Coordinates of C-alpha atoms in Angstrom, one line a residue:
Chain K
M1 CA 0.8 -12.4 26.3
D2 CA -1.7 -10.6 23.9
L3 CA -4.4 -12.2 22.0
I4 CA -2.7 -12.0 18.8
T5 CA 0.5 -13.7 20.2
N6 CA -1.5 -16.2 21.4
Q7 CA -3.4 -17.1 18.3
I8 CA -0.2 -17.1 16.5
I9 CA 1.5 -19.4 18.8
K10 CA -1.6 -22.1 18.6
I11 CA -1.3 -21.9 14.8
L12 CA 2.5 -22.5 14.8
D13 CA 2.3 -24.9 17.5
N14 CA -0.4 -27.1 15.5
E15 CA 1.7 -27.3 12.8
H16 CA 4.7 -28.4 14.9
C17 CA 6.4 -24.7 14.4
L18 CA 7.5 -23.5 17.7
N19 CA 11.2 -23.0 17.7
Y20 CA 11.5 -20.2 20.9
Y21 CA 15.1 -18.8 20.8
R22 CA 16.0 -16.5 23.8
F23 CA 18.3 -13.4 23.4
L24 CA 20.1 -11.3 26.3
S25 CA 20.0 -7.7 26.7
N26 CA 22.5 -6.2 23.9
D27 CA 22.2 -9.3 21.6
L28 CA 21.5 -8.7 18.2
I29 CA 18.3 -10.6 17.0
M30 CA 18.2 -9.3 13.6
N31 CA 21.0 -8.1 11.5
Q32 CA 20.3 -6.2 8.3
E33 CA 23.3 -7.5 6.3
S34 CA 22.2 -11.5 7.2
D35 CA 20.4 -13.4 4.4
F36 CA 18.9 -15.5 7.0
F37 CA 16.1 -13.1 7.3
T38 CA 15.3 -13.2 3.6
N39 CA 14.6 -17.0 4.5
N40 CA 13.1 -17.1 8.0
L41 CA 10.3 -15.0 9.5
V42 CA 10.8 -13.7 12.9
V43 CA 7.5 -13.5 15.2
F44 CA 8.3 -11.3 18.2
I45 CA 7.0 -13.0 21.5
E46 CA 8.5 -11.0 24.5
G47 CA 10.9 -8.3 25.6
V48 CA 11.8 -4.9 24.5
A49 CA 13.9 -4.3 21.6
E50 CA 15.6 -1.4 19.7
A51 CA 15.5 -1.2 15.6
F52 CA 17.6 0.8 14.1
C53 CA 19.4 1.1 10.2
E54 CA 23.2 1.0 9.4
Y55 CA 24.2 3.3 6.5
G56 CA 28.4 2.6 6.6
D57 CA 29.9 3.4 9.9
T58 CA 26.9 5.3 11.2
N59 CA 23.8 4.0 13.2
N60 CA 20.4 5.4 12.4
F61 CA 17.6 4.8 15.7
L62 CA 14.2 3.7 14.1
F63 CA 12.1 2.6 16.9
F64 CA 11.7 0.7 20.4
T65 CA 9.4 -2.5 19.7
Q66 CA 7.7 -4.3 22.7
T67 CA 5.6 -7.3 23.4
A68 CA 2.3 -7.2 21.2
Q69 CA 3.3 -4.4 19.3
I70 CA 4.5 -6.0 16.1
H71 CA 4.3 -9.6 15.8
F72 CA 6.0 -10.3 12.5
L73 CA 8.8 -8.7 12.5
N74 CA 10.2 -9.0 9.1
T75 CA 7.2 -8.1 7.2
I76 CA 9.1 -7.0 4.3
N77 CA 10.6 -10.3 3.4
V78 CA 7.3 -12.5 3.8
F79 CA 6.1 -12.5 0.2
T80 CA 9.6 -10.7 -1.4
E81 CA 13.3 -11.5 -1.6
I82 CA 13.7 -7.9 -0.7
P83 CA 16.7 -7.8 1.9
L84 CA 15.8 -6.9 5.6
Q85 CA 16.2 -3.1 6.0
F86 CA 16.9 -2.9 9.4
S87 CA 18.6 -4.4 12.4
L88 CA 17.4 -5.3 16.0
K89 CA 19.0 -5.6 19.3
A90 CA 17.5 -6.7 22.4
T91 CA 17.0 -3.9 24.9
T92 CA 15.7 -6.3 27.4
P93 CA 15.7 -10.3 27.4
C94 CA 13.9 -11.4 24.5
K95 CA 12.0 -14.0 23.3
V96 CA 11.5 -14.9 19.7
I97 CA 10.2 -17.5 17.2
F98 CA 12.2 -18.2 13.7
I99 CA 9.9 -19.9 10.9
P100 CA 11.3 -20.9 7.7
K101 CA 9.3 -19.5 4.9
E102 CA 8.4 -22.6 3.2
N103 CA 7.0 -23.8 6.9
F104 CA 4.9 -20.7 6.8
F105 CA 3.1 -21.0 3.5
N106 CA 2.8 -24.4 4.4
I107 CA 0.3 -23.8 7.3
K108 CA -3.0 -24.7 6.9
D109 CA -4.5 -22.0 8.5
T110 CA -2.2 -19.1 7.2
S111 CA -5.1 -17.3 5.6
S112 CA -6.2 -16.4 9.3
L113 CA -2.4 -14.8 9.8
Y114 CA -2.9 -12.3 7.0
P115 CA -5.0 -9.7 9.0
I116 CA -2.4 -9.9 11.4
L117 CA 0.5 -9.6 9.1
S118 CA -1.5 -6.2 7.5
Q119 CA -1.7 -4.9 11.3
D120 CA 2.4 -5.1 11.6
Y121 CA 2.5 -3.9 7.9
Y122 CA 0.5 -0.8 9.0
T123 CA 2.3 -0.4 12.5
L124 CA 6.1 -0.8 10.8
Q125 CA 4.8 1.9 8.3
Q126 CA 4.2 4.0 10.7
L127 CA 7.0 3.5 12.9
I128 CA 9.1 4.3 9.8
S129 CA 7.2 7.0 8.9
D130 CA 7.6 8.6 12.4
S131 CA 11.3 8.3 11.9
I132 CA 11.4 10.2 8.9
I133 CA 9.5 12.8 10.4
N134 CA 11.7 12.9 13.2
T135 CA 14.7 13.0 10.9
I136 CA 13.3 16.2 8.7
T137 CA 11.8 18.2 11.4
K138 CA 13.9 17.6 15.1
N139 CA 16.8 19.0 16.0
L140 CA 19.5 16.8 18.5
D141 CA 17.3 18.0 21.7
E142 CA 14.0 16.6 20.4
L143 CA 15.5 13.4 18.9
L144 CA 17.1 12.7 22.2
Y145 CA 14.1 13.8 24.2
A146 CA 11.9 11.5 21.8
Y147 CA 14.7 8.5 22.0
L148 CA 14.5 8.6 25.9
K149 CA 10.9 9.1 26.5
Q150 CA 10.4 6.0 23.9
K151 CA 12.7 4.0 25.7
A152 CA 11.0 5.0 28.8
T153 CA 7.8 4.2 27.8
A154 CA 8.9 0.6 26.1
L155 CA 10.6 -0.2 29.5
K156 CA 7.6 1.2 31.7
V157 CA 10.1 2.8 33.7
E158 CA 10.6 6.9 34.3
E159 CA 14.4 6.5 35.2
L160 CA 16.9 5.3 32.5
Y161 CA 20.1 3.5 33.2
V162 CA 21.9 4.6 29.9
H163 CA 25.4 5.5 29.3
R164 CA 26.1 8.7 27.1
N165 CA 28.0 6.3 24.7
E166 CA 25.0 4.4 23.8
L167 CA 23.0 7.4 23.4
S168 CA 25.9 8.9 21.1
E169 CA 25.9 5.9 19.3
S170 CA 22.4 5.3 18.7
L171 CA 21.5 8.7 17.6
D172 CA 24.8 9.2 15.6
F173 CA 25.9 12.2 17.4
S174 CA 29.2 12.7 19.2
R175 CA 29.3 12.2 23.3
E176 CA 30.0 15.7 23.6
S177 CA 26.9 16.9 21.6
I178 CA 24.6 14.1 23.7
S179 CA 26.0 15.6 27.0
R180 CA 25.3 19.4 26.1
S181 CA 22.1 18.3 24.8
L182 CA 21.0 16.5 28.0
R183 CA 22.5 19.7 30.0
R184 CA 19.7 21.8 27.7
L185 CA 16.8 19.1 28.3
E186 CA 17.3 19.7 32.1
Q187 CA 17.3 23.1 32.2
Q188 CA 14.1 23.1 30.4
S189 CA 13.0 20.5 33.4
R190 CA 12.2 17.6 30.6
V191 CA 14.8 15.2 32.3
L192 CA 16.9 15.3 35.5
R193 CA 20.4 13.9 34.9
K194 CA 21.7 11.7 37.7
P195 CA 25.4 10.3 38.0
R196 CA 24.6 6.8 36.2
S197 CA 20.8 7.7 35.5
I198 CA 18.5 10.1 33.5
I199 CA 14.8 10.5 34.9
I200 CA 12.5 11.8 32.5
T201 CA 10.0 14.3 34.3
G202 CA 6.5 15.3 33.2
F203 CA 6.2 11.4 32.1
Chain H
M1 CA -14.0 0.5 -19.4
P2 CA -10.0 0.8 -18.6
I3 CA -9.0 -2.6 -17.5
S4 CA -5.5 -2.7 -19.0
N5 CA -4.0 -2.6 -15.8
L6 CA -5.4 -5.6 -14.0
E7 CA -4.8 -7.6 -17.4
K8 CA -1.1 -6.4 -17.0
L9 CA -1.1 -8.1 -13.7
K10 CA -1.9 -11.4 -15.4
L11 CA -4.6 -12.2 -12.7
P12 CA -7.2 -14.5 -13.0
D13 CA -10.1 -13.9 -15.7
A14 CA -12.4 -15.1 -13.1
L15 CA -11.0 -12.5 -10.6
I16 CA -10.8 -9.4 -13.4
E17 CA -14.6 -10.0 -13.9
E18 CA -15.3 -9.8 -10.1
I19 CA -13.2 -6.9 -9.3
N20 CA -15.1 -5.2 -12.0
N21 CA -18.4 -6.1 -11.0
H22 CA -17.4 -4.9 -7.2
A23 CA -15.3 -2.0 -7.9
L24 CA -16.3 1.7 -6.7
I25 CA -14.3 3.3 -9.7
Q26 CA -13.5 7.0 -8.9
S27 CA -11.8 9.6 -11.0
Y28 CA -9.5 12.2 -9.6
T29 CA -8.0 15.4 -11.3
K30 CA -4.6 16.2 -11.3
G31 CA -3.6 17.8 -8.3
E32 CA -6.4 16.5 -6.3
T33 CA -5.9 15.2 -2.7
I34 CA -7.4 11.7 -2.6
V35 CA -6.9 10.9 1.2
S36 CA -5.3 12.8 3.9
K37 CA -3.0 11.7 6.7
G38 CA -5.3 10.9 9.8
S39 CA -8.6 10.3 7.6
F40 CA -10.5 7.2 7.8
H41 CA -10.7 5.1 4.8
N42 CA -11.5 1.5 4.5
K43 CA -11.2 0.6 1.0
Y44 CA -8.2 -0.7 -0.8
G45 CA -7.3 0.6 -4.0
I46 CA -6.0 -0.5 -7.5
L47 CA -4.8 2.5 -9.8
I48 CA -6.5 1.8 -13.3
S49 CA -5.1 4.9 -14.8
G50 CA -2.8 8.0 -14.1
L51 CA -0.3 8.5 -11.6
L52 CA -0.3 9.4 -7.6
K53 CA 2.4 10.4 -5.2
V54 CA 2.5 9.3 -1.5
S55 CA 3.9 11.9 0.7
V56 CA 4.5 11.8 4.8
V57 CA 3.4 15.0 6.5
H58 CA 3.9 16.8 9.7
E59 CA 2.5 20.2 10.6
T60 CA 3.8 22.4 7.8
N61 CA 6.3 19.5 6.5
S62 CA 5.6 17.3 3.8
L63 CA 8.1 14.9 2.2
L64 CA 7.6 12.8 -1.1
I65 CA 7.9 9.0 -0.5
Y66 CA 7.0 7.5 -3.9
H67 CA 4.8 7.5 -6.7
I68 CA 2.4 4.9 -7.9
D69 CA 2.0 4.2 -11.4
Q70 CA 0.9 1.7 -13.7
D71 CA 3.9 -0.1 -14.5
N72 CA 4.8 -0.9 -11.6
I73 CA 2.6 -2.9 -8.8
P74 CA -0.7 -0.2 -8.8
F75 CA -1.9 -1.5 -5.6
I76 CA -2.6 1.1 -2.7
T77 CA -1.8 -0.3 0.4
F78 CA -2.1 1.5 3.6
L79 CA -4.4 -0.2 5.4
D80 CA -4.6 -2.6 8.5
F81 CA -7.0 -4.9 7.3
K82 CA -7.9 -6.0 11.0
N83 CA -8.7 -2.5 12.7
N84 CA -10.1 0.7 11.1
L85 CA -7.1 3.1 11.4
P86 CA -6.6 6.4 9.9
F87 CA -4.1 7.0 6.6
T88 CA -0.5 7.6 7.9
F89 CA 0.2 9.6 4.3
D90 CA -1.3 11.9 2.2
L91 CA -2.0 10.4 -1.2
C92 CA -2.3 12.9 -4.3
A93 CA -3.3 12.5 -7.8
V94 CA 0.0 13.7 -10.0
E95 CA -1.8 13.2 -13.5
N96 CA -5.4 13.0 -13.9
S97 CA -6.2 9.3 -12.3
T98 CA -8.7 6.4 -11.9
I99 CA -8.8 4.0 -9.0
Y100 CA -10.8 1.1 -8.4
W101 CA -11.9 1.0 -4.5
L102 CA -12.6 -2.4 -3.1
D103 CA -13.6 -3.5 0.1
I104 CA -11.4 -5.3 2.5
Q105 CA -13.5 -8.1 3.0
K106 CA -13.5 -8.8 -0.6
V107 CA -9.8 -8.6 -0.7
L108 CA -9.3 -11.0 2.2
H109 CA -11.7 -13.3 0.4
W110 CA -9.8 -13.3 -3.1
G111 CA -6.8 -13.2 -1.3
D112 CA -7.5 -16.7 0.3
L113 CA -8.9 -17.9 -3.2
Y114 CA -6.2 -16.5 -5.3
D115 CA -2.3 -16.8 -4.4
S116 CA -1.5 -14.4 -7.1
F117 CA -3.6 -11.7 -5.9
R118 CA -2.7 -12.3 -2.3
N119 CA 1.0 -11.9 -3.5
Y120 CA 0.5 -8.7 -4.8
V121 CA -1.3 -7.1 -2.3
F122 CA 1.4 -8.2 0.1
Q123 CA 4.4 -7.4 -2.0
S124 CA 3.2 -4.0 -2.6
Y125 CA 3.2 -3.4 1.5
S126 CA 6.9 -4.4 1.0
F127 CA 7.7 -2.2 -1.8
Q128 CA 6.1 0.6 0.3
H129 CA 8.3 -0.2 3.1
L130 CA 11.4 -0.5 0.8
S131 CA 10.4 3.2 -0.5
L132 CA 10.2 4.3 3.3
F133 CA 13.3 3.1 4.1
N134 CA 15.0 4.5 1.2
T135 CA 13.7 8.0 1.9
L136 CA 14.7 7.7 5.6
K137 CA 18.2 6.7 3.7
S138 CA 18.2 9.7 1.1
E139 CA 17.2 12.0 4.1
K140 CA 20.3 10.9 6.1
I141 CA 22.9 10.6 3.6
N142 CA 22.6 12.5 0.7
S143 CA 23.3 16.2 -0.4
L144 CA 20.1 18.2 -1.8
N145 CA 21.7 18.2 -5.2
T146 CA 21.7 14.3 -5.3
K147 CA 18.0 14.2 -3.9
L148 CA 16.7 16.7 -6.6
Y149 CA 18.3 15.0 -9.3
T150 CA 17.2 11.6 -8.2
Y151 CA 14.0 13.1 -8.1
L152 CA 14.0 14.6 -11.6
V153 CA 15.2 11.6 -13.0
N154 CA 12.3 9.6 -11.4
K155 CA 10.0 11.7 -12.6
S156 CA 11.4 12.0 -16.2
K157 CA 11.1 8.0 -16.5
L158 CA 7.4 7.9 -14.8
L159 CA 6.3 10.9 -17.1
N160 CA 8.2 9.1 -20.0
S161 CA 9.4 12.4 -21.0
K162 CA 12.8 14.5 -20.8
Q163 CA 11.2 18.0 -20.7
L164 CA 9.2 18.2 -17.4
A165 CA 7.0 21.2 -16.6
I166 CA 7.2 21.9 -12.8
L167 CA 7.2 24.3 -10.6
N168 CA 9.8 25.2 -8.2
T169 CA 7.0 25.2 -5.6
E170 CA 5.8 22.0 -6.1
I171 CA 9.6 20.6 -6.0
A172 CA 10.3 22.4 -2.9
K173 CA 7.1 20.9 -1.3
D174 CA 7.6 17.3 -2.5
L175 CA 11.6 17.5 -0.9
N176 CA 10.8 19.8 2.2
V177 CA 13.1 22.2 1.5
S178 CA 12.8 25.8 0.7
Q179 CA 12.1 27.1 -2.7
N180 CA 15.4 29.1 -2.7
S181 CA 17.3 25.9 -1.9
I182 CA 16.0 24.1 -4.9
S183 CA 16.8 27.3 -7.1
N184 CA 20.5 27.1 -6.2
A185 CA 20.4 23.4 -6.3
L186 CA 19.1 23.4 -9.7
K187 CA 21.4 26.4 -10.7
I188 CA 24.3 23.8 -9.8
L189 CA 23.2 21.0 -11.5
A190 CA 22.5 22.9 -14.6
K191 CA 26.4 24.0 -14.4
E192 CA 27.2 20.2 -14.0
K193 CA 25.5 19.8 -17.1
K194 CA 22.8 17.5 -15.5
I195 CA 19.8 19.7 -16.6
I196 CA 18.7 22.7 -18.5
K197 CA 16.6 24.9 -16.8
Y198 CA 14.3 26.9 -18.9
T199 CA 11.5 29.5 -18.1
N200 CA 8.6 27.1 -17.2
T201 CA 10.7 23.8 -17.8
I202 CA 13.4 21.7 -16.8
A203 CA 15.1 19.4 -19.3
V204 CA 16.6 16.4 -17.7
L205 CA 20.0 15.5 -19.7

């Protein structure tokens, strides 16, 4: 566990605010539709998770987050009543802490958490900004390759066991488009398709 | 000294005095780039007068995210207080503007002393995130005509004028599309009686 996560745990432990929740792969950790996250802060302790926005029936992949990358996941809710803007699904088993907002503001040492909060705001703004750049500049092949590379990096593997359906849902393209795109990426030697997995090459 | 914005925020008098004493005051002319993406800038800003715009940029692409004006939270919040990391965005002056730049250590210190100041600092981060998500959503689901009309209405509100003296090149840059697409979309909006296009101005109806 990283130093900052340890520091947060120590502060929360002193205040008896340590309530761990565990999630299995594919469990929804945060739901953008739920009011719960307007009143509770989420600290990500362990695992890899995928963030996405839902617009009507469509999903829009945002980013993968992993241990030590972002600590407070719903920073947008800490000082405002703005609804949560994205959902988070566990890619691997994950561990998080939920803190009711009123408990957070009663913590004696809250001020030592502000620099960490600003760091999380900064990281999140970079990730959303990257997602906007991907949306306005990349075609499906580039989006798919970026998605696979990000997932492989977060999971620290070269071979991803991933279904076409999952890719189709995450990137909001048809299965056929995803298959054609994977074929093109293979022709460019950027991926190697196997019956049940995809190997990211040159990575 | 123009402290009207600080007074509008209803911060404690003692804090306003401290901000006035410690701020580095800088003025920028219309169109000037204040901070570019990738540059290091370890000061925290409060817009005192004028109008700013924040854009994401990537190679030759650029997209307007939001404006910072005096009537909403005028804080310029891009920083990671913990680590000195580069700016993620481009910050430009849309009108002649004045900014108070403050040391991060001072901002953190005042955040500890004054809850209202701390709340403003972090609320401005949240509103910035909301603007980013709104931009992403708009790029995903809105047509160019809708984006252009929203852009013109917002600009009209910010400048408090129905007549906008704005070039197609500027709109094209802000919305990350070609000038031809903007010309075509403006014609459609004019046909729908949402705007009137004059030689050098656009009237938002």
